[in-house]
Amino acid sequence: ATSFDSTSKNRSKTNGKSIFLPAAGYRNDKELKYTGTVGNYGTSSLRLDRTDWCRILHISSSTASIGADRNRCFGQTIRPVCN
């Protein structure tokens, strides 16, 4: 399994706090894929023409990026965050 370091480089520049985002993989129908390797997190950014699709935050041991649009039922991890 891949582990992610929670050093200061992963902390918010705004408030200095951090959040742990595990490499939970994703679900494709009944199959769980890439557990321990990647984490795909659904965002609140929805497509205008298809609100059942959203942008994803994709993380791996070497990258973090806003990924392609994915159907929200595709099984992206949901990480609740409160203000």
Short mmCIF file of N, CA, C and O in Angstrom, two decimals:
data_model
loop_
_atom_site.label_atom_id
_atom_site.label_comp_id
_atom_site.label_asym_id
_atom_site.label_seq_id
_atom_site.Cartn_x
_atom_site.Cartn_y
_atom_site.Cartn_z
N ALA A 1 0.84 -1.19 0.00
CA ALA A 1 0.00 0.00 0.00
C ALA A 1 0.87 1.24 0.00
O ALA A 1 1.95 1.25 0.58
N THR A 2 0.38 2.26 -0.63
CA THR A 2 1.09 3.53 -0.69
C THR A 2 0.72 4.36 0.53
O THR A 2 -0.42 4.42 0.91
N SER A 3 1.70 4.98 1.14
CA SER A 3 1.40 5.87 2.25
C SER A 3 1.77 7.29 1.84
O SER A 3 2.67 7.50 1.04
N PHE A 4 1.05 8.24 2.38
CA PHE A 4 1.27 9.63 2.04
C PHE A 4 1.79 10.36 3.25
O PHE A 4 1.29 10.23 4.35
N ASP A 5 2.80 11.14 3.06
CA ASP A 5 3.46 11.91 4.09
C ASP A 5 2.63 13.15 4.41
O ASP A 5 2.17 13.83 3.51
N SER A 6 2.43 13.45 5.69
CA SER A 6 1.67 14.65 6.05
C SER A 6 2.59 15.71 6.62
O SER A 6 2.39 16.24 7.69
N THR A 7 3.65 16.00 5.91
CA THR A 7 4.59 17.04 6.33
C THR A 7 4.03 18.41 5.99
O THR A 7 2.95 18.52 5.42
N SER A 8 4.76 19.44 6.29
CA SER A 8 4.28 20.81 6.07
C SER A 8 3.96 21.11 4.61
O SER A 8 3.17 21.99 4.32
N LYS A 9 4.55 20.38 3.66
CA LYS A 9 4.25 20.65 2.25
C LYS A 9 2.80 20.31 1.90
O LYS A 9 2.30 20.74 0.89
N ASN A 10 2.13 19.54 2.75
CA ASN A 10 0.74 19.17 2.52
C ASN A 10 -0.23 19.99 3.35
O ASN A 10 -1.38 19.66 3.47
N ARG A 11 0.25 21.06 3.93
CA ARG A 11 -0.59 21.90 4.78
C ARG A 11 -1.09 23.12 4.02
O ARG A 11 -0.44 23.61 3.12
N SER A 12 -2.25 23.58 4.43
CA SER A 12 -2.84 24.77 3.83
C SER A 12 -1.97 25.99 4.08
O SER A 12 -1.48 26.19 5.18
N LYS A 13 -1.79 26.77 3.04
CA LYS A 13 -1.05 28.02 3.20
C LYS A 13 -1.93 29.08 3.87
O LYS A 13 -1.44 30.08 4.35
N THR A 14 -3.24 28.84 3.90
CA THR A 14 -4.16 29.79 4.50
C THR A 14 -4.21 29.66 6.02
O THR A 14 -4.07 30.63 6.73
N ASN A 15 -4.40 28.41 6.51
CA ASN A 15 -4.56 28.26 7.96
C ASN A 15 -3.59 27.27 8.59
O ASN A 15 -3.65 27.02 9.78
N GLY A 16 -2.69 26.67 7.80
CA GLY A 16 -1.69 25.76 8.34
C GLY A 16 -2.19 24.38 8.70
O GLY A 16 -1.44 23.54 9.19
N LYS A 17 -3.46 24.09 8.46
CA LYS A 17 -4.03 22.78 8.79
C LYS A 17 -3.84 21.82 7.62
O LYS A 17 -3.60 22.23 6.49
N SER A 18 -3.95 20.54 7.90
CA SER A 18 -3.81 19.54 6.85
C SER A 18 -5.00 18.60 6.87
O SER A 18 -5.77 18.57 7.83
N ILE A 19 -5.14 17.83 5.81
CA ILE A 19 -6.20 16.84 5.69
C ILE A 19 -5.58 15.57 5.12
O ILE A 19 -4.73 15.64 4.23
N PHE A 20 -5.96 14.44 5.64
CA PHE A 20 -5.45 13.16 5.16
C PHE A 20 -6.36 12.63 4.06
O PHE A 20 -7.57 12.52 4.25
N LEU A 21 -5.79 12.35 2.91
CA LEU A 21 -6.54 11.80 1.78
C LEU A 21 -5.95 10.43 1.43
O LEU A 21 -4.94 10.34 0.75
N PRO A 22 -6.57 9.37 1.90
CA PRO A 22 -6.01 8.03 1.65
C PRO A 22 -6.14 7.60 0.19
O PRO A 22 -7.00 8.08 -0.53
N ALA A 23 -5.27 6.71 -0.20
CA ALA A 23 -5.32 6.12 -1.54
C ALA A 23 -6.36 5.01 -1.52
O ALA A 23 -6.06 3.83 -1.46
N ALA A 24 -7.63 5.43 -1.56
CA ALA A 24 -8.74 4.50 -1.39
C ALA A 24 -9.16 3.82 -2.68
O ALA A 24 -10.06 2.98 -2.66
N GLY A 25 -8.54 4.17 -3.80
CA GLY A 25 -8.93 3.58 -5.08
C GLY A 25 -10.29 4.10 -5.51
O GLY A 25 -10.72 5.17 -5.12
N TYR A 26 -10.99 3.30 -6.32
CA TYR A 26 -12.34 3.66 -6.73
C TYR A 26 -13.09 2.39 -7.12
O TYR A 26 -12.51 1.33 -7.32
N ARG A 27 -14.40 2.49 -7.20
CA ARG A 27 -15.25 1.35 -7.53
C ARG A 27 -15.69 1.47 -8.99
O ARG A 27 -16.11 2.52 -9.44
N ASN A 28 -15.57 0.37 -9.70
CA ASN A 28 -16.04 0.26 -11.08
C ASN A 28 -17.04 -0.89 -11.09
O ASN A 28 -16.65 -2.05 -11.05
N ASP A 29 -18.33 -0.57 -11.11
CA ASP A 29 -19.39 -1.54 -10.90
C ASP A 29 -19.18 -2.21 -9.55
O ASP A 29 -19.16 -1.55 -8.54
N LYS A 30 -18.93 -3.51 -9.53
CA LYS A 30 -18.78 -4.23 -8.26
C LYS A 30 -17.32 -4.41 -7.86
O LYS A 30 -17.03 -4.95 -6.81
N GLU A 31 -16.41 -3.97 -8.69
CA GLU A 31 -14.98 -4.19 -8.46
C GLU A 31 -14.31 -2.95 -7.88
O GLU A 31 -14.49 -1.85 -8.38
N LEU A 32 -13.53 -3.14 -6.82
CA LEU A 32 -12.74 -2.06 -6.23
C LEU A 32 -11.37 -2.09 -6.89
O LEU A 32 -10.71 -3.12 -6.92
N LYS A 33 -10.93 -0.95 -7.44
CA LYS A 33 -9.68 -0.89 -8.20
C LYS A 33 -8.68 0.06 -7.57
O LYS A 33 -9.05 1.08 -7.02
N TYR A 34 -7.42 -0.27 -7.70
CA TYR A 34 -6.27 0.57 -7.34
C TYR A 34 -6.24 1.00 -5.87
O TYR A 34 -5.69 2.04 -5.54
N THR A 35 -6.80 0.19 -4.97
CA THR A 35 -6.73 0.48 -3.55
C THR A 35 -5.28 0.52 -3.12
O THR A 35 -4.49 -0.36 -3.46
N GLY A 36 -4.89 1.54 -2.38
CA GLY A 36 -3.52 1.69 -1.93
C GLY A 36 -2.59 2.32 -2.95
O GLY A 36 -1.43 2.57 -2.67
N THR A 37 -3.10 2.58 -4.14
CA THR A 37 -2.28 3.14 -5.21
C THR A 37 -2.71 4.55 -5.59
O THR A 37 -1.87 5.42 -5.75
N VAL A 38 -4.02 4.76 -5.78
CA VAL A 38 -4.53 6.08 -6.14
C VAL A 38 -5.72 6.44 -5.26
O VAL A 38 -6.35 5.58 -4.65
N GLY A 39 -6.02 7.71 -5.24
CA GLY A 39 -7.23 8.20 -4.60
C GLY A 39 -7.91 9.15 -5.56
O GLY A 39 -7.28 10.06 -6.08
N ASN A 40 -9.16 8.91 -5.85
CA ASN A 40 -9.96 9.81 -6.68
C ASN A 40 -11.07 10.35 -5.80
O ASN A 40 -11.83 9.59 -5.21
N TYR A 41 -11.16 11.66 -5.72
CA TYR A 41 -12.14 12.31 -4.86
C TYR A 41 -13.06 13.18 -5.69
O TYR A 41 -12.59 14.06 -6.41
N GLY A 42 -14.36 12.92 -5.59
CA GLY A 42 -15.33 13.75 -6.30
C GLY A 42 -15.35 15.16 -5.72
O GLY A 42 -15.22 15.34 -4.51
N THR A 43 -15.47 16.15 -6.58
CA THR A 43 -15.53 17.54 -6.13
C THR A 43 -16.96 18.07 -6.29
O THR A 43 -17.83 17.40 -6.83
N SER A 44 -17.18 19.27 -5.84
CA SER A 44 -18.50 19.89 -5.98
C SER A 44 -18.67 20.58 -7.33
O SER A 44 -19.72 21.15 -7.60
N SER A 45 -17.64 20.53 -8.19
CA SER A 45 -17.72 21.14 -9.53
C SER A 45 -18.45 20.20 -10.48
O SER A 45 -17.90 19.17 -10.88
N LEU A 46 -19.68 20.54 -10.81
CA LEU A 46 -20.50 19.70 -11.69
C LEU A 46 -20.48 20.23 -13.11
O LEU A 46 -20.30 21.42 -13.33
N ARG A 47 -20.66 19.33 -14.06
CA ARG A 47 -20.80 19.77 -15.45
C ARG A 47 -22.12 20.50 -15.61
O ARG A 47 -23.12 20.13 -14.99
N LEU A 48 -22.16 21.52 -16.42
CA LEU A 48 -23.39 22.27 -16.63
C LEU A 48 -24.42 21.47 -17.42
O LEU A 48 -25.61 21.56 -17.17
N ASP A 49 -23.94 20.68 -18.38
CA ASP A 49 -24.85 19.93 -19.24
C ASP A 49 -25.24 18.57 -18.66
O ASP A 49 -26.20 17.97 -19.10
N ARG A 50 -24.48 18.07 -17.68
CA ARG A 50 -24.77 16.77 -17.07
C ARG A 50 -24.40 16.84 -15.59
O ARG A 50 -23.28 16.57 -15.21
N THR A 51 -25.36 17.17 -14.77
CA THR A 51 -25.06 17.35 -13.34
C THR A 51 -24.82 16.04 -12.60
O THR A 51 -24.53 16.04 -11.42
N ASP A 52 -24.94 14.90 -13.30
CA ASP A 52 -24.56 13.63 -12.69
C ASP A 52 -23.06 13.36 -12.85
O ASP A 52 -22.56 12.35 -12.40
N TRP A 53 -22.34 14.30 -13.47
CA TRP A 53 -20.89 14.20 -13.65
C TRP A 53 -20.21 15.32 -12.87
O TRP A 53 -20.72 16.43 -12.78
N CYS A 54 -19.03 15.02 -12.34
CA CYS A 54 -18.27 16.03 -11.59
C CYS A 54 -16.79 15.91 -11.93
O CYS A 54 -16.33 14.92 -12.47
N ARG A 55 -16.04 16.96 -11.58
CA ARG A 55 -14.58 16.93 -11.71
C ARG A 55 -14.04 16.11 -10.54
O ARG A 55 -14.65 16.06 -9.48
N ILE A 56 -12.90 15.47 -10.73
CA ILE A 56 -12.30 14.71 -9.65
C ILE A 56 -10.92 15.24 -9.29
O ILE A 56 -10.22 15.80 -10.13
N LEU A 57 -10.57 15.08 -8.04
CA LEU A 57 -9.21 15.30 -7.57
C LEU A 57 -8.55 13.94 -7.58
O LEU A 57 -9.01 13.00 -6.92
N HIS A 58 -7.50 13.78 -8.37
CA HIS A 58 -6.77 12.52 -8.49
C HIS A 58 -5.45 12.64 -7.74
O HIS A 58 -4.70 13.59 -7.96
N ILE A 59 -5.16 11.69 -6.84
CA ILE A 59 -3.88 11.68 -6.14
C ILE A 59 -3.20 10.33 -6.30
O ILE A 59 -3.85 9.30 -6.45
N SER A 60 -1.89 10.36 -6.33
CA SER A 60 -1.07 9.14 -6.31
C SER A 60 0.17 9.47 -5.51
O SER A 60 0.30 10.56 -4.97
N SER A 61 1.11 8.55 -5.45
CA SER A 61 2.31 8.80 -4.67
C SER A 61 3.18 9.90 -5.27
O SER A 61 4.00 10.49 -4.59
N SER A 62 2.95 10.23 -6.55
CA SER A 62 3.79 11.24 -7.20
C SER A 62 3.04 12.47 -7.70
O SER A 62 3.67 13.47 -8.03
N THR A 63 1.71 12.42 -7.78
CA THR A 63 0.97 13.56 -8.34
C THR A 63 -0.31 13.85 -7.58
O THR A 63 -0.85 12.99 -6.90
N ALA A 64 -0.78 15.04 -7.76
CA ALA A 64 -2.12 15.45 -7.32
C ALA A 64 -2.62 16.43 -8.37
O ALA A 64 -1.93 17.40 -8.70
N SER A 65 -3.78 16.16 -8.95
CA SER A 65 -4.28 17.03 -10.00
C SER A 65 -5.80 16.95 -10.06
O SER A 65 -6.39 15.99 -9.59
N ILE A 66 -6.39 17.99 -10.64
CA ILE A 66 -7.82 17.95 -10.94
C ILE A 66 -7.95 17.15 -12.22
O ILE A 66 -7.37 17.50 -13.25
N GLY A 67 -8.65 16.05 -12.14
CA GLY A 67 -8.73 15.13 -13.26
C GLY A 67 -9.93 15.38 -14.15
O GLY A 67 -10.62 16.39 -14.04
N ALA A 68 -10.18 14.43 -14.99
CA ALA A 68 -11.27 14.50 -15.96
C ALA A 68 -12.62 14.43 -15.24
O ALA A 68 -12.71 14.09 -14.07
N ASP A 69 -13.67 14.73 -15.98
CA ASP A 69 -15.01 14.56 -15.45
C ASP A 69 -15.30 13.07 -15.30
O ASP A 69 -14.90 12.26 -16.14
N ARG A 70 -16.00 12.73 -14.25
CA ARG A 70 -16.42 11.34 -14.02
C ARG A 70 -17.87 11.33 -13.57
O ARG A 70 -18.32 12.23 -12.88
N ASN A 71 -18.58 10.29 -13.92
CA ASN A 71 -19.93 10.13 -13.44
C ASN A 71 -19.88 9.96 -11.93
O ASN A 71 -19.06 9.22 -11.41
N ARG A 72 -20.75 10.66 -11.22
CA ARG A 72 -20.69 10.64 -9.77
C ARG A 72 -21.02 9.27 -9.19
O ARG A 72 -20.67 8.98 -8.06
N CYS A 73 -21.66 8.40 -9.96
CA CYS A 73 -21.95 7.06 -9.46
C CYS A 73 -20.80 6.09 -9.72
O CYS A 73 -20.89 4.92 -9.41
N PHE A 74 -19.69 6.58 -10.27
CA PHE A 74 -18.55 5.73 -10.61
C PHE A 74 -17.81 5.23 -9.37
O PHE A 74 -16.99 4.34 -9.45
N GLY A 75 -18.08 5.79 -8.22
CA GLY A 75 -17.49 5.27 -6.99
C GLY A 75 -16.28 6.04 -6.51
O GLY A 75 -15.36 5.46 -5.96
N GLN A 76 -16.27 7.36 -6.71
CA GLN A 76 -15.18 8.18 -6.20
C GLN A 76 -15.36 8.31 -4.68
O GLN A 76 -16.47 8.31 -4.19
N THR A 77 -14.27 8.44 -4.00
CA THR A 77 -14.32 8.62 -2.56
C THR A 77 -14.91 10.00 -2.25
O THR A 77 -14.64 10.96 -2.96
N ILE A 78 -15.70 10.07 -1.20
CA ILE A 78 -16.25 11.34 -0.74
C ILE A 78 -15.57 11.70 0.56
O ILE A 78 -15.54 10.89 1.50
N ARG A 79 -15.00 12.88 0.64
CA ARG A 79 -14.32 13.33 1.85
C ARG A 79 -15.07 14.56 2.38
O ARG A 79 -14.94 15.64 1.84
N PRO A 80 -15.91 14.38 3.43
CA PRO A 80 -16.62 15.54 3.95
C PRO A 80 -15.69 16.52 4.64
O PRO A 80 -14.78 16.11 5.35
N VAL A 81 -15.90 17.79 4.41
CA VAL A 81 -15.11 18.83 5.04
C VAL A 81 -16.08 19.89 5.55
O VAL A 81 -16.96 20.32 4.83
N CYS A 82 -15.94 20.25 6.81
CA CYS A 82 -16.81 21.30 7.34
C CYS A 82 -16.00 22.55 7.60
O CYS A 82 -14.80 22.49 7.84
N ASN A 83 -16.65 23.68 7.54
CA ASN A 83 -15.99 24.98 7.76
C ASN A 83 -15.85 25.25 9.23
O ASN A 83 -16.63 24.92 10.03
#
